[in-house]
Short mmCIF file of C-alpha atoms and ligand atoms in Angstrom, two decimals:
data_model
loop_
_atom_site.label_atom_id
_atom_site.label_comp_id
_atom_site.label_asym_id
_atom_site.label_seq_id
_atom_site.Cartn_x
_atom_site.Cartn_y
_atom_site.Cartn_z
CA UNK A 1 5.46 81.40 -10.54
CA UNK A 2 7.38 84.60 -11.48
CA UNK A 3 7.32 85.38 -15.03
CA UNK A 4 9.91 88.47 -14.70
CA UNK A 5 13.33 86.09 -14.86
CA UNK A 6 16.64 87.69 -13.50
CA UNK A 7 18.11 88.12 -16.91
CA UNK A 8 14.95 89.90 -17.89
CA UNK A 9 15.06 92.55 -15.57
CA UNK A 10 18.84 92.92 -15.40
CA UNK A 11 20.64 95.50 -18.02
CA UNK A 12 20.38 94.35 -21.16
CA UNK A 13 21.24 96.76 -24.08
CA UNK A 14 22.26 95.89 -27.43
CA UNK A 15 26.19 96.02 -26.16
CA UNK A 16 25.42 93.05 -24.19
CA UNK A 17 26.70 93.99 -21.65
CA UNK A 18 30.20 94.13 -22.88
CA UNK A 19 29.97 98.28 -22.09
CA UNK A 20 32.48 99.05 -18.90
CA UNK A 21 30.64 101.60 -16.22
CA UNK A 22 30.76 104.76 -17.68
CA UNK A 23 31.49 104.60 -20.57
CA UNK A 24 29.51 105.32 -24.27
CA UNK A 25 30.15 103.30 -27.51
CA UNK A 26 31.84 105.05 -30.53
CA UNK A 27 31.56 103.67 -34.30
CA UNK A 28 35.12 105.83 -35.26
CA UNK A 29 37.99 105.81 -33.88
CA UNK A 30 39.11 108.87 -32.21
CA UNK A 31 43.61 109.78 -32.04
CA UNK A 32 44.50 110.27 -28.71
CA UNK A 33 48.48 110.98 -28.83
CA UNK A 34 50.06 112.96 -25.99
CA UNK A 35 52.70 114.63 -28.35
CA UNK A 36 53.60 114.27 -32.32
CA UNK A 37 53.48 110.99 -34.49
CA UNK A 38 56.83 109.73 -34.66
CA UNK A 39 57.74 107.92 -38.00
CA UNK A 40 59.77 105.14 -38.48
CA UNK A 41 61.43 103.60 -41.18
CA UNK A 42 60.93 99.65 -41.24
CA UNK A 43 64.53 98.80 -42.09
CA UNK A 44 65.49 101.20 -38.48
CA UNK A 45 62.48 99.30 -36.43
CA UNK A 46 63.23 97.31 -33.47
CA UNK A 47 62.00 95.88 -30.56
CA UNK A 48 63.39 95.47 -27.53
CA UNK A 49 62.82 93.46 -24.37
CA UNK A 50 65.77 94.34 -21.22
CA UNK A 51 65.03 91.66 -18.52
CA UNK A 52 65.89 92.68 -14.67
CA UNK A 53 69.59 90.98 -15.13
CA UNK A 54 70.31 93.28 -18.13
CA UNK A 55 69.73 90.75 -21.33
CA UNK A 56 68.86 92.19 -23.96
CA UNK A 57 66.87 90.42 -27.00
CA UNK A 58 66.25 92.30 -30.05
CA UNK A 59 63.26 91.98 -33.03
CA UNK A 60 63.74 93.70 -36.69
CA UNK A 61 60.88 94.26 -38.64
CA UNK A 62 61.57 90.95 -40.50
CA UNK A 63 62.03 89.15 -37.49
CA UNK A 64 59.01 90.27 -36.57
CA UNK A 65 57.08 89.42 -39.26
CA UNK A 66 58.32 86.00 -39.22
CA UNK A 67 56.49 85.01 -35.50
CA UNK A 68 53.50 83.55 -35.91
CA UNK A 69 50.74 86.11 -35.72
CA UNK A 70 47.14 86.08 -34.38
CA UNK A 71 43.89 87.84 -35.53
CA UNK A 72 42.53 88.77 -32.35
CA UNK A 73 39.08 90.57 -32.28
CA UNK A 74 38.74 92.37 -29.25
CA UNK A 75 36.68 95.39 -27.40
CA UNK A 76 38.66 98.68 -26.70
CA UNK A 77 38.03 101.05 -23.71
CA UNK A 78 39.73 104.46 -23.47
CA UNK A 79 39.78 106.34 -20.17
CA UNK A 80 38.22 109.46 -22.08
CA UNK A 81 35.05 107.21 -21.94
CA UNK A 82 34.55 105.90 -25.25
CA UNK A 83 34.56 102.19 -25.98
CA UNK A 84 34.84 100.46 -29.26
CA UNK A 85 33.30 97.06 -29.86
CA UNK A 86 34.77 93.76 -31.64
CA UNK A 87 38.28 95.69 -33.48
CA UNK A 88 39.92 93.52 -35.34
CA UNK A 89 43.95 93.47 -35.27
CA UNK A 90 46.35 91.23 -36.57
CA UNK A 91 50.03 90.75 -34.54
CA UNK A 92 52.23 88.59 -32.36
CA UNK A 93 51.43 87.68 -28.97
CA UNK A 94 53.63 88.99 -26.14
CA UNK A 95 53.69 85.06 -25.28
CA UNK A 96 55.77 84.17 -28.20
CA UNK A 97 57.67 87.41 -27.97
CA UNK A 98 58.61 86.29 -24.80
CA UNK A 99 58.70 82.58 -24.78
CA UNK A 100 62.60 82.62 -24.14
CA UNK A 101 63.22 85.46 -21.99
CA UNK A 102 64.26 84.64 -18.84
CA UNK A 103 62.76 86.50 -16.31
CA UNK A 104 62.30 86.96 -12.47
CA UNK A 105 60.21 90.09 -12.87
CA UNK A 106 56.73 90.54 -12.34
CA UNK A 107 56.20 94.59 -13.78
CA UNK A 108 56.54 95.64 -17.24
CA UNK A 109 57.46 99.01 -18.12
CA UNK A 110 56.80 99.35 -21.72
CA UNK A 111 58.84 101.70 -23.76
CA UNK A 112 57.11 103.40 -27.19
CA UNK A 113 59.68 105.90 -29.65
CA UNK A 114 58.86 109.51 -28.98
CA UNK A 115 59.41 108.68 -25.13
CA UNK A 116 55.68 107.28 -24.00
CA UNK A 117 55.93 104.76 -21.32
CA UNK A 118 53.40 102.91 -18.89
CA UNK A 119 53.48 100.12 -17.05
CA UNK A 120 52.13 96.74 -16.17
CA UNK A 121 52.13 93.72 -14.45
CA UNK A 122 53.57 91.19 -16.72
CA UNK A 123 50.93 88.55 -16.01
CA UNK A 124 48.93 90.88 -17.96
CA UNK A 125 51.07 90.76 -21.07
CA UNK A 126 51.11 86.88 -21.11
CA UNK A 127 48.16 84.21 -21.47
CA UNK A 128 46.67 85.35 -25.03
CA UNK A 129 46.08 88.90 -23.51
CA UNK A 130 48.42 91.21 -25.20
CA UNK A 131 49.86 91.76 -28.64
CA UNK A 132 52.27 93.66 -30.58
CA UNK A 133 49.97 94.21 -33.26
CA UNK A 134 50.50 95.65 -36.76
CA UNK A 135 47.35 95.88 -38.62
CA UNK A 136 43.80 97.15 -37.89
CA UNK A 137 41.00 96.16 -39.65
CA UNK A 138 42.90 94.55 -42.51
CA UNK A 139 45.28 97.28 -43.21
CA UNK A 140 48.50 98.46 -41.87
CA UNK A 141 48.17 100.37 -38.54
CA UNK A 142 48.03 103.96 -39.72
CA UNK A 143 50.99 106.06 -37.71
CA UNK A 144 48.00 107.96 -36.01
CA UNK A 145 47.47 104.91 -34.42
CA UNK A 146 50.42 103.27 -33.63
CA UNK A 147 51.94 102.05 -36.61
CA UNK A 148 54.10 100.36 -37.48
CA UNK A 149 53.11 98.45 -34.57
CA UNK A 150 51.82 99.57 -31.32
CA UNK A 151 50.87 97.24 -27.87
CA UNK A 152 47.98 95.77 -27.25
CA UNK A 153 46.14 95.07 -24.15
CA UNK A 154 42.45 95.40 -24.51
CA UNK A 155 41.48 94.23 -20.89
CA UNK A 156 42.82 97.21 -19.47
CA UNK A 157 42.16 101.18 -19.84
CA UNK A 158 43.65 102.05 -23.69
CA UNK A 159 46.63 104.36 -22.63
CA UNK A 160 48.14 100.90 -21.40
CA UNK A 161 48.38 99.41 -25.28
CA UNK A 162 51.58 101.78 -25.98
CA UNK A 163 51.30 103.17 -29.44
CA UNK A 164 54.50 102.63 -31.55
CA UNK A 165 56.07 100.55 -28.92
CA UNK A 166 59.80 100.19 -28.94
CA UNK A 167 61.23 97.92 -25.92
CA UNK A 168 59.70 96.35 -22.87
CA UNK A 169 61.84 96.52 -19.53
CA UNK A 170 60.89 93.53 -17.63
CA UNK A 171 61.32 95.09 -13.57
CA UNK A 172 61.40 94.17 -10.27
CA UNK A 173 59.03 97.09 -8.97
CA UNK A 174 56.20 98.73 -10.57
CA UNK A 175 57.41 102.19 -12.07
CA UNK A 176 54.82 104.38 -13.00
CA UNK A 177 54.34 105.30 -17.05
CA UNK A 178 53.69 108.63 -18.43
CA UNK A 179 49.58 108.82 -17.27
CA UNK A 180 50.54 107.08 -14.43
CA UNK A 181 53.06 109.51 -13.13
CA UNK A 182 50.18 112.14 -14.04
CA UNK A 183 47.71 110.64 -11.83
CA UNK A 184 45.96 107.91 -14.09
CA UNK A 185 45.73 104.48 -12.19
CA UNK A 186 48.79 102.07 -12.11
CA UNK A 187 46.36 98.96 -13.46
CA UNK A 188 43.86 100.34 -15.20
CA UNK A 189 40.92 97.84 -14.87
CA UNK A 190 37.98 99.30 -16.96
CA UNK A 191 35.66 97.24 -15.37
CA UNK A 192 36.20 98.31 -11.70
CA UNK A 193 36.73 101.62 -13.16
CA UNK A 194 40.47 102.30 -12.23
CA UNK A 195 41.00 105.49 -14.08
CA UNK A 196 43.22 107.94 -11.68
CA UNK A 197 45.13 106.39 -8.36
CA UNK A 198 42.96 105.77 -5.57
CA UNK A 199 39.73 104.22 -7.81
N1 MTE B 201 53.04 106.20 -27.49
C1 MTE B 201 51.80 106.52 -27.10
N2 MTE B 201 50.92 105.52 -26.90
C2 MTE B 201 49.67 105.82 -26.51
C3 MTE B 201 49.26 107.15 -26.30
C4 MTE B 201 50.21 108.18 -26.51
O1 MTE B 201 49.92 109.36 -26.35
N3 MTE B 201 51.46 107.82 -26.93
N4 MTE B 201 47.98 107.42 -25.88
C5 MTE B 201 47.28 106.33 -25.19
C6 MTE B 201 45.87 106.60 -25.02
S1 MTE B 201 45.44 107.67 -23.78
C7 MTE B 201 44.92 105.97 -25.74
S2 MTE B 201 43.26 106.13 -25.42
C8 MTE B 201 45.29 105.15 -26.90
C9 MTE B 201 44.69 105.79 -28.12
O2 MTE B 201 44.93 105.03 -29.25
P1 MTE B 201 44.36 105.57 -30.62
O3 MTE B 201 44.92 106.94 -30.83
O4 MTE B 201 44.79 104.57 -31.62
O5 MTE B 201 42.86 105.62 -30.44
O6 MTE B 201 46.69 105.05 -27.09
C10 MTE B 201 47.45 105.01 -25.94
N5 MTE B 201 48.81 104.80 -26.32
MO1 MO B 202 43.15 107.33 -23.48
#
């Protein structure tokens, strides 16, 4: 009888397993912004969603605030290599944001102010997997990080969860973001380690 058990000799580490290849865990939480921190005003917030037909459905602030919101906690892995264990957000799933758009799309090319983009298949903005999330940790989301409200999509690469998102174009064809036009990988799986095109 073998007293050395399969889960006994595998990995284990006190991430239990919930570390991506190559990648280290952080306790802070490092700003990674490609330009400056755009600020804006609540009452001149909105989002957007533009479907492939050219509707167009609009969110205030208030609006916003009014969906029913979740508390999701969640592990966060940025393509620099750090990861952050169980972060906890509060905001409004991308399945009631888009409960009555109409779409025949199957890409997502989200849109943040200051002129980020990067894109995704929409299957992995629906199914309790993305958010538009406004507060971290119990507070507002700072502006370093997003606020007022920034995307959230914790099963892939971080540069996917557009900070201080704007509008999401629902399209036909993938079209390549900002990192993805700069070599970083169109999905972004930090699992299977999908970091530049080609992984
Ligand atoms: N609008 C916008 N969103 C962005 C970025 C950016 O530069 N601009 N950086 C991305 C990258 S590379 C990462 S790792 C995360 C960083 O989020 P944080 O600064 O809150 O840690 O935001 C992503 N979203
Ligand atoms: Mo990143």
């Amino acid at each position: 009888m073998s007293f050395v058990t399969r889960g006994f000799h595998g990995r284990r580490r006190d991430d239990d397993g919930r570390l991506p290849p190559g990648q280290h865990l952080t306790g802070d939480f490092p700003v990674l912004s490609a330009g400056p921190t755009p600020r804006i005003p609540l009452d001149e917030w909105e989002l957007w969603v533009a479907t492939e037909e050219g509707t167009r459905h609009t969110w205030s602030w208030a609006e916003l605030m009014a969906l029913a919101a979740d508390e999701p906690t969640v592990d966060i892995h940025c393509v620099t290599s750090w990861s952050k264990l169980d972060t906890t957000w509060r905001g409004v799933s991308l399945d009631t944001i888009l409960a009555d758009v109409e779409t025949a799309a199957d890409y997502a090319l989200v849109h943040s102010y200051g002129g980020y983009t990067t894109n995704l298949p929409l299957e992995d903005l629906l199914d309790g997997k993305a958010w538009v999330a406004y507060e971290f940790e119990g507070d507002d989301l700072h502006p370093e990080h997003g606020g007022p409200a920034r995307l959230l999509v914790p099963h892939l690469y971080f540069w996917k969860s557009a900070k201080w998102v704007h509008g999401i174009e629902l399209v036909l064809e993938d079209t390549p973001g900002f990192w993805e036009q700069l070599g970083y990988h169109d999905y972004g799986d930090p699992w299977r380690e999908q970091r530049y095109q080609g992984d």
